[in-house]
Backbone as JSON Lines, residues from 0, in Angstrom:
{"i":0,"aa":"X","n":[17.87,-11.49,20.63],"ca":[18.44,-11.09,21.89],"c":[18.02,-9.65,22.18]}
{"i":1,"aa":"X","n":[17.53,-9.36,23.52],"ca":[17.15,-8.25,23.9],"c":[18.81,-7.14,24.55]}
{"i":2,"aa":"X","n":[18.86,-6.28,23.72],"ca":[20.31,-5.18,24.47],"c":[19.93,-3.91,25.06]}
{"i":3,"aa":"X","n":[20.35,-3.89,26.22],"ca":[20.21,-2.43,26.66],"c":[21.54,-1.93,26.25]}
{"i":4,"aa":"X","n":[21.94,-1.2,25.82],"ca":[22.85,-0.18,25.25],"c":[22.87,1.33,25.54]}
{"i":5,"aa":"X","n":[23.79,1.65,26.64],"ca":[23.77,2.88,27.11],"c":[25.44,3.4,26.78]}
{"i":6,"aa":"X","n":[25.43,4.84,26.46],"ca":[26.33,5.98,26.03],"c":[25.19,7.24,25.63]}
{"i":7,"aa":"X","n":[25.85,7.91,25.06],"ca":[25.3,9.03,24.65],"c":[24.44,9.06,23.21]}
{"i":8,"aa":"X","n":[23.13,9.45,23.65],"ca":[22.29,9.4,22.43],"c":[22.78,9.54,21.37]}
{"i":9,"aa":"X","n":[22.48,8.02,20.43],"ca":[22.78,8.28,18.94],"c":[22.19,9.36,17.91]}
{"i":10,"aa":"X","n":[21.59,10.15,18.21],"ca":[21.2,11.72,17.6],"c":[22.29,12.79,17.66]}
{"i":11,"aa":"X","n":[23.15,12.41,19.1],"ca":[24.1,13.22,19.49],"c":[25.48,13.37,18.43]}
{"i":12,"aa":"X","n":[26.08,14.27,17.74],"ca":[27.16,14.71,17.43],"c":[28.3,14.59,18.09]}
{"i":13,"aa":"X","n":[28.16,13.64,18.93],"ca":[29.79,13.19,19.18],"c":[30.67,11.93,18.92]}
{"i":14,"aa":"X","n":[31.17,11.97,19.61],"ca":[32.22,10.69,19.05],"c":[31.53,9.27,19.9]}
{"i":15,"aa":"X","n":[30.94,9.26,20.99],"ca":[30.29,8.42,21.57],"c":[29.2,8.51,20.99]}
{"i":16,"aa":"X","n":[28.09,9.02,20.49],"ca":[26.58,9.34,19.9],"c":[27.1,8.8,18.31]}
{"i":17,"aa":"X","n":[28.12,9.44,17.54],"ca":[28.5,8.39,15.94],"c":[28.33,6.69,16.05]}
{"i":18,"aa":"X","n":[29.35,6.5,17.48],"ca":[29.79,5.28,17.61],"c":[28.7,4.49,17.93]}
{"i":19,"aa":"X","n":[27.7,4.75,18.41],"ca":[26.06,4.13,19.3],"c":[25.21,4.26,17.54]}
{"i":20,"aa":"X","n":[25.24,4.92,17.32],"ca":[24.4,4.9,15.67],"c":[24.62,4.01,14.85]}
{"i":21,"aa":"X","n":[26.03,3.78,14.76],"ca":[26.54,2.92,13.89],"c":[26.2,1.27,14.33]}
{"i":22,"aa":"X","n":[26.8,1.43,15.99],"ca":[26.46,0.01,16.46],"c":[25.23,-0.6,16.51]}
{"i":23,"aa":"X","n":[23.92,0.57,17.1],"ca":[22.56,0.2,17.3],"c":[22.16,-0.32,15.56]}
{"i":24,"aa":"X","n":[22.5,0.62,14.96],"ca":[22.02,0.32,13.22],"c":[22.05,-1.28,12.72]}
{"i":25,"aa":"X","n":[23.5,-1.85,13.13],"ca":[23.39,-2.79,12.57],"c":[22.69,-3.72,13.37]}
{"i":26,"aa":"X","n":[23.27,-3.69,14.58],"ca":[22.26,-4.6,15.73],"c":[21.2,-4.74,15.54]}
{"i":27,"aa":"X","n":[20.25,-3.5,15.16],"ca":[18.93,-3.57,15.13],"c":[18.35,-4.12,13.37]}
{"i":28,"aa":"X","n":[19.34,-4.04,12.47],"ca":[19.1,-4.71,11.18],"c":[19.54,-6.22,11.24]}
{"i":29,"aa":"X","n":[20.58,-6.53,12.21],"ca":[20.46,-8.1,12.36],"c":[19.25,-8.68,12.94]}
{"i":30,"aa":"X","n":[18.56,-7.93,13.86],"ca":[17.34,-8.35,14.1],"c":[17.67,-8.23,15.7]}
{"i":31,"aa":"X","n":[17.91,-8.3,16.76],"ca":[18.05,-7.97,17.68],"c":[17.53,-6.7,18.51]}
{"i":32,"aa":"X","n":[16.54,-6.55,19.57],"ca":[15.33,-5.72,20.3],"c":[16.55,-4.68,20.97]}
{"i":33,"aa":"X","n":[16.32,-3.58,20.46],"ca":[17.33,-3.15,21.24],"c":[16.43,-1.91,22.15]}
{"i":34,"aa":"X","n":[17.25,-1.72,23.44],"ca":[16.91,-0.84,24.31],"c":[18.12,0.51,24.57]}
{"i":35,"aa":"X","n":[17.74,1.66,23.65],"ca":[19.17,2.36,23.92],"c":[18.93,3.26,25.18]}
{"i":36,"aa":"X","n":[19.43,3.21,25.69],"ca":[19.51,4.19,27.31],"c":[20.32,5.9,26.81]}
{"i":37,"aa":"X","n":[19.68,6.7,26.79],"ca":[20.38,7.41,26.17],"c":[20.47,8.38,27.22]}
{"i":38,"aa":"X","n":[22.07,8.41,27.85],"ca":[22.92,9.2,28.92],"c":[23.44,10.62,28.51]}
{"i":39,"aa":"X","n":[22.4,11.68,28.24],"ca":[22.7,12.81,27.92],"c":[21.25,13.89,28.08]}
{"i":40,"aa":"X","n":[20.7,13.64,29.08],"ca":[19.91,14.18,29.83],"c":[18.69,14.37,29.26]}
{"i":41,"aa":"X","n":[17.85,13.38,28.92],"ca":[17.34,13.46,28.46],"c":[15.93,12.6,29.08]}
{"i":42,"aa":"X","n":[14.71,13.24,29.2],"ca":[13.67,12.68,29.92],"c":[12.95,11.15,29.18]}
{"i":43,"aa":"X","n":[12.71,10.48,30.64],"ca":[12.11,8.94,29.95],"c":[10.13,9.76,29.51]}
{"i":44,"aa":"X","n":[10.05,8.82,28.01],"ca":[9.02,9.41,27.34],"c":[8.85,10.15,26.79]}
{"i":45,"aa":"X","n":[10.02,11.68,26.78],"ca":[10.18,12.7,25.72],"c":[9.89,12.0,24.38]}
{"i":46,"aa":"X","n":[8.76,13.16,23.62],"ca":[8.42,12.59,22.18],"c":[9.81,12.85,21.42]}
{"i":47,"aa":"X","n":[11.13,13.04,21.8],"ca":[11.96,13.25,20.69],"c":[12.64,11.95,20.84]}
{"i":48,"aa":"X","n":[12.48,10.74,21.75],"ca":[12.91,9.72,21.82],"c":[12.24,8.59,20.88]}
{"i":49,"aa":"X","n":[11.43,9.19,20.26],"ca":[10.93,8.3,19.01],"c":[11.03,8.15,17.75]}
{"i":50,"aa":"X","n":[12.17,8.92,17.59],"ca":[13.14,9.24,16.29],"c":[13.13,8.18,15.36]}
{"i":51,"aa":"X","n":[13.88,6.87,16.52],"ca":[14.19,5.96,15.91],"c":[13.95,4.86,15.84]}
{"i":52,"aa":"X","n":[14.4,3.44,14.66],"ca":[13.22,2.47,15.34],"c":[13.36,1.89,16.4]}
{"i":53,"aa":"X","n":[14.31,1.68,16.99],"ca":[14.36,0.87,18.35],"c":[13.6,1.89,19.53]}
{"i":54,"aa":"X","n":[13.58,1.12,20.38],"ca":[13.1,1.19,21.64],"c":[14.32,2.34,22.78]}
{"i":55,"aa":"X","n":[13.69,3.73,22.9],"ca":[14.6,4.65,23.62],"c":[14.35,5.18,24.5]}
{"i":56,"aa":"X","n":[14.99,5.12,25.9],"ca":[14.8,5.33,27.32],"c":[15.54,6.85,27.96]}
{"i":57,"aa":"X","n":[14.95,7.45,28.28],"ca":[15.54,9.37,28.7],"c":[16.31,8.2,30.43]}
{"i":58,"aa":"X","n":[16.87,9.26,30.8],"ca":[17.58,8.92,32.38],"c":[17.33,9.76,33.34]}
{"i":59,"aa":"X","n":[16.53,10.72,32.72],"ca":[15.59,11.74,33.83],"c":[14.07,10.97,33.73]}
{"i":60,"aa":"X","n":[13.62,10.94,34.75],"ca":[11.87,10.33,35.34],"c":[10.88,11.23,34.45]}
{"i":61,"aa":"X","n":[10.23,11.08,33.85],"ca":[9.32,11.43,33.45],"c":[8.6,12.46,34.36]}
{"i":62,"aa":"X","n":[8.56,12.01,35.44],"ca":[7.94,13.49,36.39],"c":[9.42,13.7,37.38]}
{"i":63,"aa":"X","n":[9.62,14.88,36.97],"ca":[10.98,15.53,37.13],"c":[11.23,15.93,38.76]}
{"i":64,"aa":"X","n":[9.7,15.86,39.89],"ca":[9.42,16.08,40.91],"c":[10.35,14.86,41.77]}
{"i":65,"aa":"X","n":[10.66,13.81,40.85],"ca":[11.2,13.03,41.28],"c":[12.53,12.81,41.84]}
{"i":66,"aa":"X","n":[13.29,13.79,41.33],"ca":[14.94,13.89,41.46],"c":[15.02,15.32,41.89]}
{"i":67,"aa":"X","n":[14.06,16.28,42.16],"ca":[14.24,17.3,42.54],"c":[15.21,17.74,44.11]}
{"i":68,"aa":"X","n":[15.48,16.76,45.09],"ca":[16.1,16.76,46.36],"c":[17.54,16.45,45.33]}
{"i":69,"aa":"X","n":[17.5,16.06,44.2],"ca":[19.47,15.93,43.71],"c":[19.4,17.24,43.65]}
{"i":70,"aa":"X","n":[18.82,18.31,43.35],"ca":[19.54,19.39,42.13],"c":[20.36,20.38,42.61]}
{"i":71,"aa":"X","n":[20.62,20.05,44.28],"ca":[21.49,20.86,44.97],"c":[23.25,20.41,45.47]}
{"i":72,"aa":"X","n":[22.98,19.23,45.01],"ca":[24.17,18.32,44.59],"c":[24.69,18.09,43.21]}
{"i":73,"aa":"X","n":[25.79,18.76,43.02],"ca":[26.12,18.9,41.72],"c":[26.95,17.68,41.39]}
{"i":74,"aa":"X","n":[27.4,16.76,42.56],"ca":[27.5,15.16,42.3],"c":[26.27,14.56,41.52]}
{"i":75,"aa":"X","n":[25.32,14.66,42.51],"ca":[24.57,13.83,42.64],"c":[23.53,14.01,40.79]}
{"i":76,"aa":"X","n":[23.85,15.42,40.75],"ca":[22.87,15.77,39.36],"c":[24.14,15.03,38.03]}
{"i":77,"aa":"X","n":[25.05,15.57,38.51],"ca":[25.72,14.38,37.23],"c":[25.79,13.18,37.07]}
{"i":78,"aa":"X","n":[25.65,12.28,38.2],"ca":[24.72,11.01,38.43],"c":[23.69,10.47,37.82]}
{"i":79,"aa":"X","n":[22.62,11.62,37.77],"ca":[21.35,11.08,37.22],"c":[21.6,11.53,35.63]}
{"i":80,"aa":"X","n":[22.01,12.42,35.57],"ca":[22.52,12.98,34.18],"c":[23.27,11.48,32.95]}
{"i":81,"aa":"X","n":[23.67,10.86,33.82],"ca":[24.19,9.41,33.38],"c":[23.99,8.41,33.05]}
{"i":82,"aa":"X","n":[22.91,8.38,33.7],"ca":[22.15,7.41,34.0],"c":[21.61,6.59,34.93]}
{"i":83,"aa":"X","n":[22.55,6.79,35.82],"ca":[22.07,6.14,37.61],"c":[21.18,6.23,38.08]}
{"i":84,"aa":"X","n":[20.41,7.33,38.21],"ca":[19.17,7.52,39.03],"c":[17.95,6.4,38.32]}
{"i":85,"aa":"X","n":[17.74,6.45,37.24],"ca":[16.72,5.26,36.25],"c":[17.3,4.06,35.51]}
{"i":86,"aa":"X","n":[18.47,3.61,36.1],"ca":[19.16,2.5,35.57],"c":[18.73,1.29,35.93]}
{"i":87,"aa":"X","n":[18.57,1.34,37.38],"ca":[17.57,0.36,38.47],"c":[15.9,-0.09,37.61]}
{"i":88,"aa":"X","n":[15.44,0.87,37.55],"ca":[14.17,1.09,36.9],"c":[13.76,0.5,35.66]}
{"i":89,"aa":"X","n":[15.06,1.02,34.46],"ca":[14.99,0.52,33.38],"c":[15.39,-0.94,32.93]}
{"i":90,"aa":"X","n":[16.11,-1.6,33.66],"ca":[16.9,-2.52,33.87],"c":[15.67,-3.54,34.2]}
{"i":91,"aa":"X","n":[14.77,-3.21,35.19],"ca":[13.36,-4.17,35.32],"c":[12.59,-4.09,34.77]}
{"i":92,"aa":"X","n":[11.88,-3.28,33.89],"ca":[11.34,-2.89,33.25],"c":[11.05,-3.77,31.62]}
{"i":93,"aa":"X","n":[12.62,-3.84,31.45],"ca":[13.3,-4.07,30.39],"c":[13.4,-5.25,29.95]}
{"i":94,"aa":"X","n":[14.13,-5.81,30.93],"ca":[14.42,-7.56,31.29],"c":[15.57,-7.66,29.98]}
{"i":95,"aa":"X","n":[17.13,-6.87,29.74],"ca":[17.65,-7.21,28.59],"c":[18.29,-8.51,29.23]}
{"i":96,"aa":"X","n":[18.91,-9.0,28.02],"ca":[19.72,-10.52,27.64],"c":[21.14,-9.92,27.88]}
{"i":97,"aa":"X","n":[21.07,-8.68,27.3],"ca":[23.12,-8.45,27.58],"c":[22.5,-6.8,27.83]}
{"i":98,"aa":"X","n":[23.91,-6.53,28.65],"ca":[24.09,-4.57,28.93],"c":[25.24,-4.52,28.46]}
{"i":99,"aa":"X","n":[25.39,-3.37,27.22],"ca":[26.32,-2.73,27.02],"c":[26.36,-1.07,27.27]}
{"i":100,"aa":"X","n":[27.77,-0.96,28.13],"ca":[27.6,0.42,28.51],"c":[29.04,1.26,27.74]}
{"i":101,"aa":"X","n":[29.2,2.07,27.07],"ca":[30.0,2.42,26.28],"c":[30.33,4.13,26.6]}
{"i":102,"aa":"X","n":[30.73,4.23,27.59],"ca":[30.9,6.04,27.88],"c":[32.37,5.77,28.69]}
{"i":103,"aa":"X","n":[33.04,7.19,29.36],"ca":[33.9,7.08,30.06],"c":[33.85,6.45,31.18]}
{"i":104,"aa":"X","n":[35.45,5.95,31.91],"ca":[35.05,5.05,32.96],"c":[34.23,5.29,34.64]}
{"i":105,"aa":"X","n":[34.09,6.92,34.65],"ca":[33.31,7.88,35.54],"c":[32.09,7.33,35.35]}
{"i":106,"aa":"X","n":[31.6,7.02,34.42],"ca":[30.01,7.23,33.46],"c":[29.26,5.29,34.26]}
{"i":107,"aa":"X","n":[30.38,4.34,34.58],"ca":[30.0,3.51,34.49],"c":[30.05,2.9,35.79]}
{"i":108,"aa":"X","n":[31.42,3.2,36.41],"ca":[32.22,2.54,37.46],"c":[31.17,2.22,38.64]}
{"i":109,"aa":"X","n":[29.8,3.21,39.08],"ca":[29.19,3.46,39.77],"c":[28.09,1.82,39.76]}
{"i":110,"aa":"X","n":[28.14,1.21,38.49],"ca":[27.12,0.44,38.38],"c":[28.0,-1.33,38.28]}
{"i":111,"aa":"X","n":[29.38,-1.28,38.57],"ca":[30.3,-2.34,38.73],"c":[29.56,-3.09,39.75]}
{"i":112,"aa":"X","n":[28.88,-2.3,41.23],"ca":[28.68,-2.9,42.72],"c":[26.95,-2.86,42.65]}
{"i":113,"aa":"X","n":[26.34,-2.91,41.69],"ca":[24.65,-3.23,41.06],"c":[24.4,-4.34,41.68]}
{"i":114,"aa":"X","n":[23.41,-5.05,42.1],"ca":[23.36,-6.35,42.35],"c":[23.0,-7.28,41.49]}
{"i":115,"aa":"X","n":[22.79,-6.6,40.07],"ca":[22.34,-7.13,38.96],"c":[23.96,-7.05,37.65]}
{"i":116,"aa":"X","n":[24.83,-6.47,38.23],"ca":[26.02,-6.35,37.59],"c":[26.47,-7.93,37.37]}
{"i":117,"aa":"X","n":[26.07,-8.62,38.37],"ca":[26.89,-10.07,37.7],"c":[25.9,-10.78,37.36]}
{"i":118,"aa":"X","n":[24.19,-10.39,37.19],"ca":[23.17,-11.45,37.1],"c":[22.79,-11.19,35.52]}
{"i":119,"aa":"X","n":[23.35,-9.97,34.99],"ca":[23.03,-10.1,33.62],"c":[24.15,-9.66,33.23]}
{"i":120,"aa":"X","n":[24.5,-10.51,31.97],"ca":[25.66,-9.88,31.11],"c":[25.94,-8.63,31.11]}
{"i":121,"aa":"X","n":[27.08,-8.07,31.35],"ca":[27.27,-6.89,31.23],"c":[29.11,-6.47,30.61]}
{"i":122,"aa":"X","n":[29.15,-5.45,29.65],"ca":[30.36,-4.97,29.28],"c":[30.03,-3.67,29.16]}
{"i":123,"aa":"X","n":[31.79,-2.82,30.07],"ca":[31.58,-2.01,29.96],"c":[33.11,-1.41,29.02]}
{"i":124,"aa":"X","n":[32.65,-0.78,28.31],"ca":[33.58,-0.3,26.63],"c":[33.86,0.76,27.18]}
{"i":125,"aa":"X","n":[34.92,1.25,27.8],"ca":[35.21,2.4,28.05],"c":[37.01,2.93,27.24]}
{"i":126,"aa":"X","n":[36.84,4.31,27.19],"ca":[37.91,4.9,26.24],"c":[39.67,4.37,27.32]}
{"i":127,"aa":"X","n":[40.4,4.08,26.11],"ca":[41.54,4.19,27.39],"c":[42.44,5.22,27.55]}
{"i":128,"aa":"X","n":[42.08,6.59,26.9],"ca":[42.36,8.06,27.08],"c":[41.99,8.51,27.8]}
{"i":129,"aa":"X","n":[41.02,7.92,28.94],"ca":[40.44,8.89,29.74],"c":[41.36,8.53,31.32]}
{"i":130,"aa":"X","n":[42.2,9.18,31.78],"ca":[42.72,9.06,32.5],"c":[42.28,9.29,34.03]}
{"i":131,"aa":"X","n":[42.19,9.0,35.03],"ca":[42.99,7.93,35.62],"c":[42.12,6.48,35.32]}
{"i":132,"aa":"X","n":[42.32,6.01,34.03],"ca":[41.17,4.79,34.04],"c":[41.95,3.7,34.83]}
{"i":133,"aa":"X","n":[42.68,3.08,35.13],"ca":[43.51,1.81,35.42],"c":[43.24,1.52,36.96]}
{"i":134,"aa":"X","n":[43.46,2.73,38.22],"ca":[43.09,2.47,39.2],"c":[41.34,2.24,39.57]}
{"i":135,"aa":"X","n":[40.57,3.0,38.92],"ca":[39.32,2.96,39.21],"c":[38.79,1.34,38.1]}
{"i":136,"aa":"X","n":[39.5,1.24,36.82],"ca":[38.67,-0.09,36.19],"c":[39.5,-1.13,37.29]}
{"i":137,"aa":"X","n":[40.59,-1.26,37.47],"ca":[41.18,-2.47,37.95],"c":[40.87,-3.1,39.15]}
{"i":138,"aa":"X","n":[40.49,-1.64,40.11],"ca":[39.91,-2.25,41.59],"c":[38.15,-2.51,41.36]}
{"i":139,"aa":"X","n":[37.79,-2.22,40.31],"ca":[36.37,-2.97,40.23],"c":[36.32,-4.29,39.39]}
{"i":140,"aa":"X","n":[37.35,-4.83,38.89],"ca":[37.27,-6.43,38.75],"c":[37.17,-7.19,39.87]}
């Protein structure tokens, strides 16, 4: 099975980046292609995305000329910072079997109304400390 798996790069020192290491590890020792999307600003093709063995995608464009009309929107740059701006992109590119998206419910909510949100499996693992989660997860069921 092919997974796109997006949170915060498993290189990362946090509690979302532990939790993606641990999960990709075994996933990828059961044998399963994995695609990690790694939502912590990080460019598609950077040589530091080859760390590991799976297959790893930056959420900034490779030519950075590309998102340059966001960077005066400090919405819009935490957006791409997330993953939104190359989610579309990677998502075809990719062709996964399941999406798992594992960050806060800010990080995700944006990609509930995708037109590909109900055409490929998708779960989104979000913390239930992060408050106000209930109005924003409940009106996107």
């Amino acid at each position: 099975m092919k997974i796109l798996f997006s949170s915060n790069w498993s290189k990362m020192n946090t509690g979302f980046g532990k939790n993606a290491r641990e999960i990709l590890t075994r996933l990828y020792k059961a044998g399963h292609e994995i695609i990690e999307y790694a939502a912590c600003n990080i460019k598609d093709g950077s040589p530091e995305l080859n760390a590991l063995p799976w297959k790893i995608r930056g959420v900034y464009p490779s030519d950075l000329s590309k998102i340059s009309h966001l960077t005066s929107n400090e919405n819009s740059m935490i957006a791409v910072a997330h993953g939104h701006f190359m989610i579309d992109q990677v998502l075809k590119e990719e062709k996964p079997d399941l999406c798992i998206f594992v960050e806060d419910i800010w990080h995700v909510h944006g990609f509930f109304h995708k037109p590909w949100w109900n055409k490929i499996p998708c779960i989104a693992w979000t913390p239930i400390d992060s408050l106000p989660i209930m109005p924003v997860f409940t009106e996107a069921q």
